[in-house]
Amino acid sequence: MKKIVMYFLFMGMLFANCNKELFTLKIQKPIPFSSVLSSIAYKCNLTIIPLDKKSSSILNSSINFINLKNVTLKALLDTLFDSKNLFYTLKNNKLYISFFKTKTFFIDYISNTITGSTNLTDKDNKLNSNYSFVFWSNLEKNIKMLLKNSDSFYKEPIIDKNAAIVTVTGTKRQLKEVSKYIKKIKNELHKEVLIDVKIYSVELSNSHKTGIDWSKLSLSLPSTSVPLRASYLAGSQSIFNSATFNSEAFLNFLAQYGNVNSISNPKIVTLNNQKAIISIGTTIYYKYASSITNQANTQSPQTQYTIDSKFVGILLDITPQISNEGDIILNINPRISAFKDPTQLNAQSRDMPPDIKLNTLMSVVRLKNNQTLVLGGLISTDNSFKINGVPILKEIPLIKYLFSSKEQITNRKELVFVITPHIINLNKTKSLKDLGYSKLPSLEDIDE
């Protein structure tokens, strides 16, 4: 005969509620699980109600090697049902037992699909980089894999993309794994990064037409020990800690190579793994003949025109990713476009897009929080025309060519990007100063 040792120690009054009592349970050899639950139900005046056939069959299985001392009723039931991969609910002296349970998760994520490619053609008015982020498809695939790997029983999850709701029916072990996964996903998705971007244009002087000598940058900034990083395609980059990067010294360094103009200083907040796009430029509209049809009753063909556009300027595409160590991986894709022949814009009617020239750069860097990245090397050439001649006479049609001349002016510019990412702690209140904004001027300052 199997020897069973089982003790129930009660503290308090004889008929006190079991929730206020402590239990000691020792099982040294296999016994039916239903026998253990029957003993607890008898002592605590409980009714056991299995909710499905699978839980009923598990009640008849054996349980062994339990050693609990002075634990609450909840701790006792948690241990017993965890060992059998069962759910339980204790309500009004009724102990409900189930093998499956349905749980709904709210994801709080925008339902979108982001895709792209690295192909750049003269028809593009956007920068396309290598990325494919199909959130809901990846989420569904991973949840199905977790359900199948964590238990042999499998029920198809229900995913409502429009409502951002995931409903899973599974065993205790399955729901535990899915809950852990979704919690981790939400923690990653809800991280935010503020990206501070400064864009400078350096009009290169005649003695520096080849561009800025970035090897001298570290020497020009005080207390800088970080060397220049490797080159990426047409650009060079250097990374500095916030304590060592001096904006005034950096601008003085750029001024050695020509006139420095600040093009833009945007600050943009984006979620982790979500794109931040900064666009500065001009959109040119034109029409073209999209179709020509011959009508039976007319002598001339009918032409249908379509309006299209072409973007020219600066497009900066940045995607931040926060690593487990708290570093920030930036995928940076700047694109600079300019008109190849500015005189094409003077045409009164445009039936085709103006020719443009492109400079692109793709770079992936890893930064510490609040580190500053300097990215340069994108040089463009702007051609413009200046009309010289006798005032008034050079404006008169027909004879203006006798009193004027056209001079082509070529300017070489190098664009410089200064990028500083900041991880936003959602648990800490942030001021505008913490996000990189300076003090706003008072009314007195504006009047002056």
Short mmCIF file of C-alpha atoms in Angstrom, two decimals:
data_model
loop_
_atom_site.label_atom_id
_atom_site.label_comp_id
_atom_site.label_asym_id
_atom_site.label_seq_id
_atom_site.Cartn_x
_atom_site.Cartn_y
_atom_site.Cartn_z
CA MET A 1 0.00 0.00 0.00
CA LYS A 2 1.39 3.40 -0.97
CA LYS A 3 2.24 5.59 1.93
CA ILE A 4 0.93 9.11 1.69
CA VAL A 5 1.91 11.92 4.01
CA MET A 6 -0.40 14.93 3.86
CA TYR A 7 -0.72 17.60 6.54
CA PHE A 8 -3.09 20.54 6.81
CA LEU A 9 -2.24 22.98 9.58
CA PHE A 10 -4.85 25.59 10.39
CA MET A 11 -4.39 28.83 12.25
CA GLY A 12 -7.36 30.75 13.64
CA MET A 13 -10.85 29.68 14.50
CA LEU A 14 -12.13 26.23 13.60
CA PHE A 15 -14.55 27.56 10.98
CA ALA A 16 -12.38 30.45 9.77
CA ASN A 17 -12.11 31.24 6.07
CA CYS A 18 -9.37 29.20 4.36
CA ASN A 19 -8.01 32.41 2.79
CA LYS A 20 -6.73 33.34 6.25
CA GLU A 21 -5.12 29.99 6.97
CA LEU A 22 -1.74 28.43 6.24
CA PHE A 23 -1.26 25.00 4.72
CA THR A 24 1.49 22.41 4.77
CA LEU A 25 1.31 19.76 2.05
CA LYS A 26 3.77 16.89 1.54
CA ILE A 27 3.33 14.24 -1.14
CA GLN A 28 6.11 11.67 -1.30
CA LYS A 29 4.63 9.13 -3.73
CA PRO A 30 2.19 9.35 -6.66
CA ILE A 31 -1.46 9.76 -5.75
CA PRO A 32 -4.49 10.83 -7.84
CA PHE A 33 -4.69 14.56 -8.32
CA SER A 34 -8.41 14.39 -7.58
CA SER A 35 -7.67 13.02 -4.10
CA VAL A 36 -5.55 16.03 -3.22
CA LEU A 37 -8.18 18.46 -4.47
CA SER A 38 -10.94 16.54 -2.65
CA SER A 39 -9.07 16.92 0.64
CA ILE A 40 -8.66 20.66 0.10
CA ALA A 41 -12.31 20.99 -0.96
CA TYR A 42 -13.46 19.14 2.16
CA LYS A 43 -11.37 21.30 4.51
CA CYS A 44 -12.39 24.58 2.83
CA ASN A 45 -15.96 23.65 1.91
CA LEU A 46 -15.34 24.02 -1.86
CA THR A 47 -17.15 22.65 -4.88
CA ILE A 48 -14.92 21.51 -7.76
CA ILE A 49 -16.29 22.21 -11.27
CA PRO A 50 -14.30 21.07 -14.34
CA LEU A 51 -15.20 23.18 -17.39
CA ASP A 52 -13.97 20.86 -20.14
CA LYS A 53 -13.25 17.19 -20.79
CA LYS A 54 -9.51 17.67 -20.87
CA SER A 55 -9.40 19.12 -17.35
CA SER A 56 -11.61 16.25 -16.11
CA SER A 57 -9.19 13.68 -17.48
CA ILE A 58 -6.22 15.44 -15.91
CA LEU A 59 -7.92 15.27 -12.49
CA ASN A 60 -7.61 11.48 -12.68
CA SER A 61 -3.87 11.62 -13.34
CA SER A 62 -1.26 11.24 -10.60
CA ILE A 63 0.67 13.94 -8.79
CA ASN A 64 3.93 13.49 -6.89
CA PHE A 65 6.77 15.25 -5.07
CA ILE A 66 5.00 18.24 -3.54
CA ASN A 67 6.58 19.82 -0.49
CA LEU A 68 4.94 23.01 0.77
CA LYS A 69 5.10 24.41 4.26
CA ASN A 70 3.02 27.19 5.77
CA VAL A 71 1.68 28.62 2.53
CA THR A 72 -1.59 30.37 1.76
CA LEU A 73 -4.46 28.71 -0.06
CA LYS A 74 -3.64 30.71 -3.21
CA ALA A 75 0.02 29.63 -3.15
CA LEU A 76 -1.07 26.03 -2.61
CA LEU A 77 -3.50 26.06 -5.54
CA ASP A 78 -1.01 27.90 -7.79
CA THR A 79 1.60 25.20 -7.24
CA LEU A 80 -0.82 22.33 -7.79
CA PHE A 81 -2.37 23.69 -10.97
CA ASP A 82 0.95 24.89 -12.41
CA SER A 83 2.24 21.34 -12.14
CA LYS A 84 -0.71 20.16 -14.22
CA ASN A 85 -0.76 23.07 -16.70
CA LEU A 86 -4.34 23.93 -15.67
CA PHE A 87 -6.25 27.17 -15.07
CA TYR A 88 -8.38 27.65 -11.99
CA THR A 89 -10.76 30.30 -10.69
CA LEU A 90 -11.97 30.39 -7.07
CA LYS A 91 -15.25 32.23 -6.69
CA ASN A 92 -17.99 31.91 -4.06
CA ASN A 93 -16.58 28.64 -2.71
CA LYS A 94 -16.57 27.20 -6.23
CA LEU A 95 -13.31 26.02 -7.78
CA TYR A 96 -13.59 26.21 -11.58
CA ILE A 97 -10.95 24.22 -13.49
CA SER A 98 -10.17 24.49 -17.22
CA PHE A 99 -7.49 23.32 -19.61
CA PHE A 100 -7.97 26.12 -22.16
CA LYS A 101 -8.50 29.81 -21.57
CA THR A 102 -9.10 32.74 -23.92
CA LYS A 103 -7.21 35.98 -23.42
CA THR A 104 -7.33 39.23 -25.41
CA PHE A 105 -4.28 41.46 -25.86
CA PHE A 106 -4.35 45.11 -26.96
CA ILE A 107 -1.27 45.99 -29.00
CA ASP A 108 -1.59 49.82 -29.35
CA TYR A 109 0.14 49.99 -32.70
CA ILE A 110 -0.67 51.77 -35.94
CA SER A 111 -1.84 49.35 -38.58
CA ASN A 112 0.55 49.98 -41.44
CA THR A 113 2.93 48.21 -43.77
CA ILE A 114 6.27 49.75 -44.72
CA THR A 115 8.21 48.38 -47.66
CA GLY A 116 10.92 49.66 -49.95
CA SER A 117 13.91 48.83 -52.12
CA THR A 118 17.39 50.15 -52.86
CA ASN A 119 16.68 50.91 -56.51
CA LEU A 120 17.18 54.56 -57.41
CA THR A 121 16.13 55.79 -60.86
CA ASP A 122 15.77 59.18 -62.45
CA LYS A 123 12.01 58.86 -62.03
CA ASP A 124 12.16 58.66 -58.24
CA ASN A 125 11.23 61.64 -56.14
CA LYS A 126 11.91 59.72 -52.95
CA LEU A 127 14.80 57.82 -51.44
CA ASN A 128 14.17 54.08 -51.28
CA SER A 129 16.30 52.03 -48.94
CA ASN A 130 16.37 48.37 -47.97
CA TYR A 131 13.57 47.76 -45.53
CA SER A 132 10.49 45.63 -45.09
CA PHE A 133 8.43 46.06 -41.93
CA VAL A 134 5.14 44.15 -42.08
CA PHE A 135 4.27 44.31 -38.40
CA TRP A 136 1.02 42.38 -38.22
CA SER A 137 2.16 39.55 -40.48
CA ASN A 138 5.32 39.09 -38.42
CA LEU A 139 3.36 39.24 -35.18
CA GLU A 140 0.86 36.62 -36.35
CA LYS A 141 3.62 34.30 -37.55
CA ASN A 142 5.54 34.57 -34.27
CA ILE A 143 2.47 34.00 -32.08
CA LYS A 144 1.54 30.87 -34.05
CA MET A 145 5.08 29.58 -33.64
CA LEU A 146 5.00 30.21 -29.88
CA LEU A 147 1.68 28.39 -29.52
CA LYS A 148 2.91 25.36 -31.43
CA ASN A 149 6.30 25.18 -29.70
CA SER A 150 5.09 25.62 -26.11
CA ASP A 151 2.40 22.91 -26.18
CA SER A 152 1.11 20.12 -28.40
CA PHE A 153 -2.44 21.50 -28.30
CA TYR A 154 -3.03 24.28 -30.81
CA LYS A 155 -5.89 26.64 -31.55
CA GLU A 156 -5.69 29.29 -34.27
CA PRO A 157 -5.25 32.84 -32.83
CA ILE A 158 -7.59 35.64 -33.92
CA ILE A 159 -5.83 38.86 -34.96
CA ASP A 160 -7.90 41.97 -35.69
CA LYS A 161 -5.48 44.39 -37.36
CA ASN A 162 -7.94 47.28 -37.59
CA ALA A 163 -8.80 47.14 -33.89
CA ALA A 164 -5.20 46.21 -32.90
CA ILE A 165 -6.49 43.26 -30.87
CA VAL A 166 -5.02 39.75 -30.58
CA THR A 167 -7.20 36.98 -29.11
CA VAL A 168 -5.49 33.73 -28.12
CA THR A 169 -7.07 30.52 -26.84
CA GLY A 170 -4.51 28.19 -25.32
CA THR A 171 -3.19 26.29 -22.37
CA LYS A 172 -1.69 27.91 -19.33
CA ARG A 173 1.82 27.36 -20.67
CA GLN A 174 0.90 28.79 -24.08
CA LEU A 175 -0.75 31.94 -22.72
CA LYS A 176 2.22 32.51 -20.43
CA GLU A 177 4.65 32.46 -23.36
CA VAL A 178 2.43 34.65 -25.55
CA SER A 179 1.94 37.16 -22.71
CA LYS A 180 5.70 37.44 -22.20
CA TYR A 181 6.27 37.92 -25.92
CA ILE A 182 3.59 40.60 -26.38
CA LYS A 183 4.79 42.46 -23.29
CA LYS A 184 8.30 42.57 -24.71
CA ILE A 185 7.01 43.65 -28.13
CA LYS A 186 5.00 46.51 -26.60
CA ASN A 187 7.97 47.67 -24.53
CA GLU A 188 10.09 47.85 -27.68
CA LEU A 189 7.43 49.50 -29.83
CA HIS A 190 6.58 52.20 -27.31
CA LYS A 191 10.14 53.44 -26.89
CA GLU A 192 10.61 56.88 -28.41
CA VAL A 193 13.63 58.67 -29.82
CA LEU A 194 13.99 62.43 -30.32
CA ILE A 195 16.31 63.11 -33.26
CA ASP A 196 17.95 66.54 -33.31
CA VAL A 197 19.19 67.33 -36.82
CA LYS A 198 21.20 70.35 -37.96
CA ILE A 199 21.81 70.74 -41.68
CA TYR A 200 24.53 73.12 -42.88
CA SER A 201 25.53 74.10 -46.39
CA VAL A 202 29.15 75.13 -46.93
CA GLU A 203 29.76 77.15 -50.11
CA LEU A 204 33.26 75.97 -50.85
CA SER A 205 35.81 78.66 -51.58
CA ASN A 206 38.05 78.53 -54.66
CA SER A 207 40.91 77.06 -52.60
CA HIS A 208 38.75 74.21 -51.26
CA LYS A 209 36.83 73.01 -54.30
CA THR A 210 37.61 69.39 -53.43
CA GLY A 211 35.59 69.62 -50.23
CA ILE A 212 36.14 69.70 -46.47
CA ASP A 213 39.16 67.91 -45.07
CA TRP A 214 37.36 65.82 -42.44
CA SER A 215 40.60 64.37 -41.09
CA LYS A 216 41.20 67.71 -39.36
CA LEU A 217 37.83 67.80 -37.61
CA SER A 218 38.92 66.02 -34.42
CA LEU A 219 41.90 68.36 -34.10
CA SER A 220 39.67 71.41 -34.38
CA LEU A 221 37.34 70.53 -31.50
CA PRO A 222 38.57 70.89 -27.91
CA SER A 223 38.97 67.82 -25.67
CA THR A 224 38.02 65.44 -28.45
CA SER A 225 39.49 61.97 -28.26
CA VAL A 226 37.22 60.18 -30.71
CA PRO A 227 38.95 59.69 -34.08
CA LEU A 228 37.32 60.10 -37.46
CA ARG A 229 35.34 57.06 -38.43
CA ALA A 230 35.59 55.18 -41.71
CA SER A 231 34.17 56.63 -44.92
CA TYR A 232 30.87 55.44 -46.36
CA LEU A 233 30.55 55.90 -50.11
CA ALA A 234 30.78 59.63 -50.79
CA GLY A 235 30.64 60.71 -47.16
CA SER A 236 32.67 60.73 -44.00
CA GLN A 237 31.44 60.60 -40.45
CA SER A 238 32.70 61.28 -36.96
CA ILE A 239 31.08 60.57 -33.59
CA PHE A 240 31.47 62.76 -30.52
CA ASN A 241 30.21 62.64 -26.96
CA SER A 242 27.93 65.50 -25.97
CA ALA A 243 30.54 66.71 -23.49
CA THR A 244 33.23 67.01 -26.17
CA PHE A 245 31.22 68.36 -29.11
CA ASN A 246 31.29 72.15 -29.28
CA SER A 247 28.90 73.71 -31.79
CA GLU A 248 30.74 77.03 -31.96
CA ALA A 249 34.09 75.35 -32.58
CA PHE A 250 32.49 73.11 -35.20
CA LEU A 251 31.05 76.07 -37.13
CA ASN A 252 34.44 77.80 -36.98
CA PHE A 253 35.96 74.66 -38.48
CA LEU A 254 33.44 74.70 -41.35
CA ALA A 255 34.01 78.43 -41.94
CA GLN A 256 37.61 77.67 -42.90
CA TYR A 257 36.30 76.13 -46.14
CA GLY A 258 33.74 78.75 -47.17
CA ASN A 259 30.52 80.48 -46.25
CA VAL A 260 28.36 78.44 -43.86
CA ASN A 261 24.57 78.59 -44.07
CA SER A 262 22.14 76.88 -41.72
CA ILE A 263 19.52 75.21 -43.91
CA SER A 264 17.34 73.63 -41.25
CA ASN A 265 17.30 72.54 -37.61
CA PRO A 266 14.36 70.13 -37.19
CA LYS A 267 13.69 68.09 -34.08
CA ILE A 268 11.50 65.08 -34.69
CA VAL A 269 10.18 62.42 -32.33
CA THR A 270 9.59 58.91 -33.65
CA LEU A 271 8.81 55.51 -32.21
CA ASN A 272 11.44 52.81 -32.07
CA ASN A 273 11.99 51.24 -35.53
CA GLN A 274 9.80 53.86 -37.21
CA LYS A 275 11.02 56.18 -39.94
CA ALA A 276 11.56 59.90 -39.47
CA ILE A 277 11.60 61.76 -42.79
CA ILE A 278 12.81 65.35 -43.20
CA SER A 279 12.13 67.00 -46.56
CA ILE A 280 13.45 70.41 -47.61
CA GLY A 281 13.07 71.50 -51.22
CA THR A 282 10.78 72.35 -54.09
CA THR A 283 8.16 70.38 -55.98
CA ILE A 284 8.00 71.05 -59.72
CA TYR A 285 4.74 70.27 -61.53
CA TYR A 286 4.48 69.36 -65.22
CA LYS A 287 2.02 67.76 -67.60
CA TYR A 288 2.57 65.12 -70.21
CA ALA A 289 0.50 63.41 -72.87
CA SER A 290 -0.70 60.21 -71.26
CA SER A 291 -2.82 58.99 -74.17
CA ILE A 292 -3.66 59.95 -77.76
CA THR A 293 -6.83 58.65 -79.38
CA ASN A 294 -8.20 59.10 -82.90
CA GLN A 295 -11.88 59.94 -83.07
CA ALA A 296 -13.89 58.76 -86.08
CA ASN A 297 -15.81 62.02 -86.48
CA THR A 298 -12.84 64.36 -86.03
CA GLN A 299 -9.79 65.01 -88.15
CA SER A 300 -7.41 65.75 -85.28
CA PRO A 301 -6.50 63.21 -82.54
CA GLN A 302 -7.63 63.78 -78.97
CA THR A 303 -4.83 64.09 -76.43
CA GLN A 304 -5.27 63.50 -72.71
CA TYR A 305 -2.77 65.07 -70.33
CA THR A 306 -1.70 63.99 -66.85
CA ILE A 307 -0.26 66.24 -64.15
CA ASP A 308 2.81 64.87 -62.37
CA SER A 309 5.46 66.29 -60.04
CA LYS A 310 9.15 66.02 -59.28
CA PHE A 311 10.72 66.79 -55.89
CA VAL A 312 14.09 68.57 -55.85
CA GLY A 313 16.02 69.33 -52.67
CA ILE A 314 17.13 67.52 -49.54
CA LEU A 315 15.44 64.37 -48.29
CA LEU A 316 16.73 62.82 -45.07
CA ASP A 317 15.45 59.43 -44.02
CA ILE A 318 16.40 58.23 -40.50
CA THR A 319 15.27 55.05 -38.74
CA PRO A 320 16.35 54.58 -35.10
CA GLN A 321 16.54 51.23 -33.35
CA ILE A 322 17.21 51.00 -29.60
CA SER A 323 19.35 48.01 -28.65
CA ASN A 324 19.02 45.97 -25.45
CA GLU A 325 22.14 47.75 -24.14
CA GLY A 326 20.52 51.17 -24.58
CA ASP A 327 22.53 52.14 -27.66
CA ILE A 328 20.88 53.64 -30.74
CA ILE A 329 21.43 52.18 -34.19
CA LEU A 330 20.65 54.76 -36.87
CA ASN A 331 19.91 53.88 -40.47
CA ILE A 332 20.60 57.19 -42.25
CA ASN A 333 19.77 57.83 -45.91
CA PRO A 334 20.27 61.40 -47.16
CA ARG A 335 19.45 62.31 -50.75
CA ILE A 336 20.32 65.59 -52.44
CA SER A 337 18.91 66.52 -55.83
CA ALA A 338 19.39 69.65 -57.92
CA PHE A 339 18.41 70.89 -61.37
CA LYS A 340 20.90 69.90 -64.03
CA ASP A 341 19.92 72.83 -66.24
CA PRO A 342 18.12 75.68 -64.43
CA THR A 343 17.06 77.24 -67.74
CA GLN A 344 14.56 74.41 -68.20
CA LEU A 345 12.46 76.02 -65.48
CA ASN A 346 11.99 79.18 -67.57
CA ALA A 347 9.84 77.37 -70.13
CA GLN A 348 6.26 78.58 -69.96
CA SER A 349 4.87 75.10 -70.63
CA ARG A 350 6.46 71.99 -69.17
CA ASP A 351 5.66 68.77 -70.98
CA MET A 352 8.38 66.72 -69.29
CA PRO A 353 10.20 66.75 -65.92
CA PRO A 354 13.37 68.85 -65.70
CA ASP A 355 16.64 66.94 -65.62
CA ILE A 356 18.04 66.53 -62.14
CA LYS A 357 21.26 65.23 -60.63
CA LEU A 358 21.40 63.13 -57.48
CA ASN A 359 23.80 62.60 -54.60
CA THR A 360 22.89 59.82 -52.20
CA LEU A 361 24.43 58.29 -49.13
CA MET A 362 23.46 55.25 -47.06
CA SER A 363 25.01 54.70 -43.65
CA VAL A 364 24.32 52.63 -40.52
CA VAL A 365 25.94 53.75 -37.27
CA ARG A 366 25.73 52.79 -33.60
CA LEU A 367 25.63 55.63 -31.08
CA LYS A 368 25.36 56.01 -27.37
CA ASN A 369 22.41 58.01 -26.08
CA ASN A 370 23.02 61.77 -26.64
CA GLN A 371 26.10 61.20 -28.80
CA THR A 372 26.53 63.46 -31.83
CA LEU A 373 27.16 62.20 -35.34
CA VAL A 374 28.73 64.47 -37.96
CA LEU A 375 28.04 63.28 -41.49
CA GLY A 376 29.49 65.05 -44.52
CA GLY A 377 30.97 64.51 -47.95
CA LEU A 378 27.92 65.15 -50.14
CA ILE A 379 29.14 67.76 -52.62
CA SER A 380 26.87 69.29 -55.24
CA THR A 381 27.51 71.74 -58.07
CA ASP A 382 24.98 74.48 -58.77
CA ASN A 383 25.04 76.23 -62.13
CA SER A 384 23.30 79.57 -62.52
CA PHE A 385 23.36 82.33 -65.10
CA LYS A 386 23.88 86.04 -64.59
CA ILE A 387 22.88 88.62 -67.21
CA ASN A 388 25.41 91.45 -67.55
CA GLY A 389 24.85 94.50 -69.72
CA VAL A 390 23.63 98.06 -70.10
CA PRO A 391 20.71 98.84 -67.79
CA ILE A 392 17.33 99.13 -69.52
CA LEU A 393 18.79 98.32 -72.95
CA LYS A 394 19.53 94.73 -71.90
CA GLU A 395 15.79 94.30 -71.24
CA ILE A 396 14.51 95.45 -74.66
CA PRO A 397 13.52 92.56 -76.95
CA LEU A 398 15.48 92.01 -80.17
CA ILE A 399 18.28 94.49 -79.37
CA LYS A 400 18.95 93.17 -75.84
CA TYR A 401 21.47 90.68 -77.23
CA LEU A 402 23.61 93.60 -78.48
CA PHE A 403 23.85 95.16 -75.04
CA SER A 404 24.06 92.13 -72.73
CA SER A 405 26.00 88.95 -72.10
CA LYS A 406 25.24 85.76 -70.19
CA GLU A 407 27.67 84.58 -67.55
CA GLN A 408 27.53 81.09 -66.08
CA ILE A 409 28.28 80.91 -62.35
CA THR A 410 29.29 77.61 -60.80
CA ASN A 411 29.08 77.07 -57.05
CA ARG A 412 30.21 73.94 -55.25
CA LYS A 413 28.50 73.18 -51.95
CA GLU A 414 29.00 70.48 -49.36
CA LEU A 415 26.13 69.50 -47.12
CA VAL A 416 26.88 68.63 -43.51
CA PHE A 417 24.47 66.80 -41.19
CA VAL A 418 24.86 66.99 -37.40
CA ILE A 419 22.60 64.35 -35.85
CA THR A 420 22.06 63.80 -32.11
CA PRO A 421 19.54 61.14 -30.98
CA HIS A 422 17.98 61.21 -27.50
CA ILE A 423 16.08 58.29 -25.96
CA ILE A 424 12.89 59.57 -24.33
CA ASN A 425 12.09 58.00 -20.98
CA LEU A 426 8.30 57.84 -20.90
CA ASN A 427 8.37 57.32 -17.13
CA LYS A 428 10.08 60.65 -16.58
CA THR A 429 8.55 64.07 -17.22
CA LYS A 430 10.40 65.93 -19.97
CA SER A 431 10.63 69.67 -20.43
CA LEU A 432 11.27 71.48 -23.72
CA LYS A 433 14.83 72.08 -22.57
CA ASP A 434 15.33 68.33 -22.04
CA LEU A 435 14.20 67.78 -25.64
CA GLY A 436 16.80 70.18 -27.01
CA TYR A 437 14.80 73.40 -27.28
CA SER A 438 16.27 76.67 -26.06
CA LYS A 439 14.44 79.24 -23.96
CA LEU A 440 11.55 80.86 -25.76
CA PRO A 441 11.87 84.67 -26.15
CA SER A 442 9.68 86.92 -24.00
CA LEU A 443 7.40 89.62 -25.40
CA GLU A 444 9.97 92.25 -24.42
CA ASP A 445 12.65 90.45 -26.41
CA ILE A 446 10.37 90.33 -29.47
CA ASP A 447 9.58 94.06 -29.24
CA GLU A 448 13.26 94.89 -29.15
#
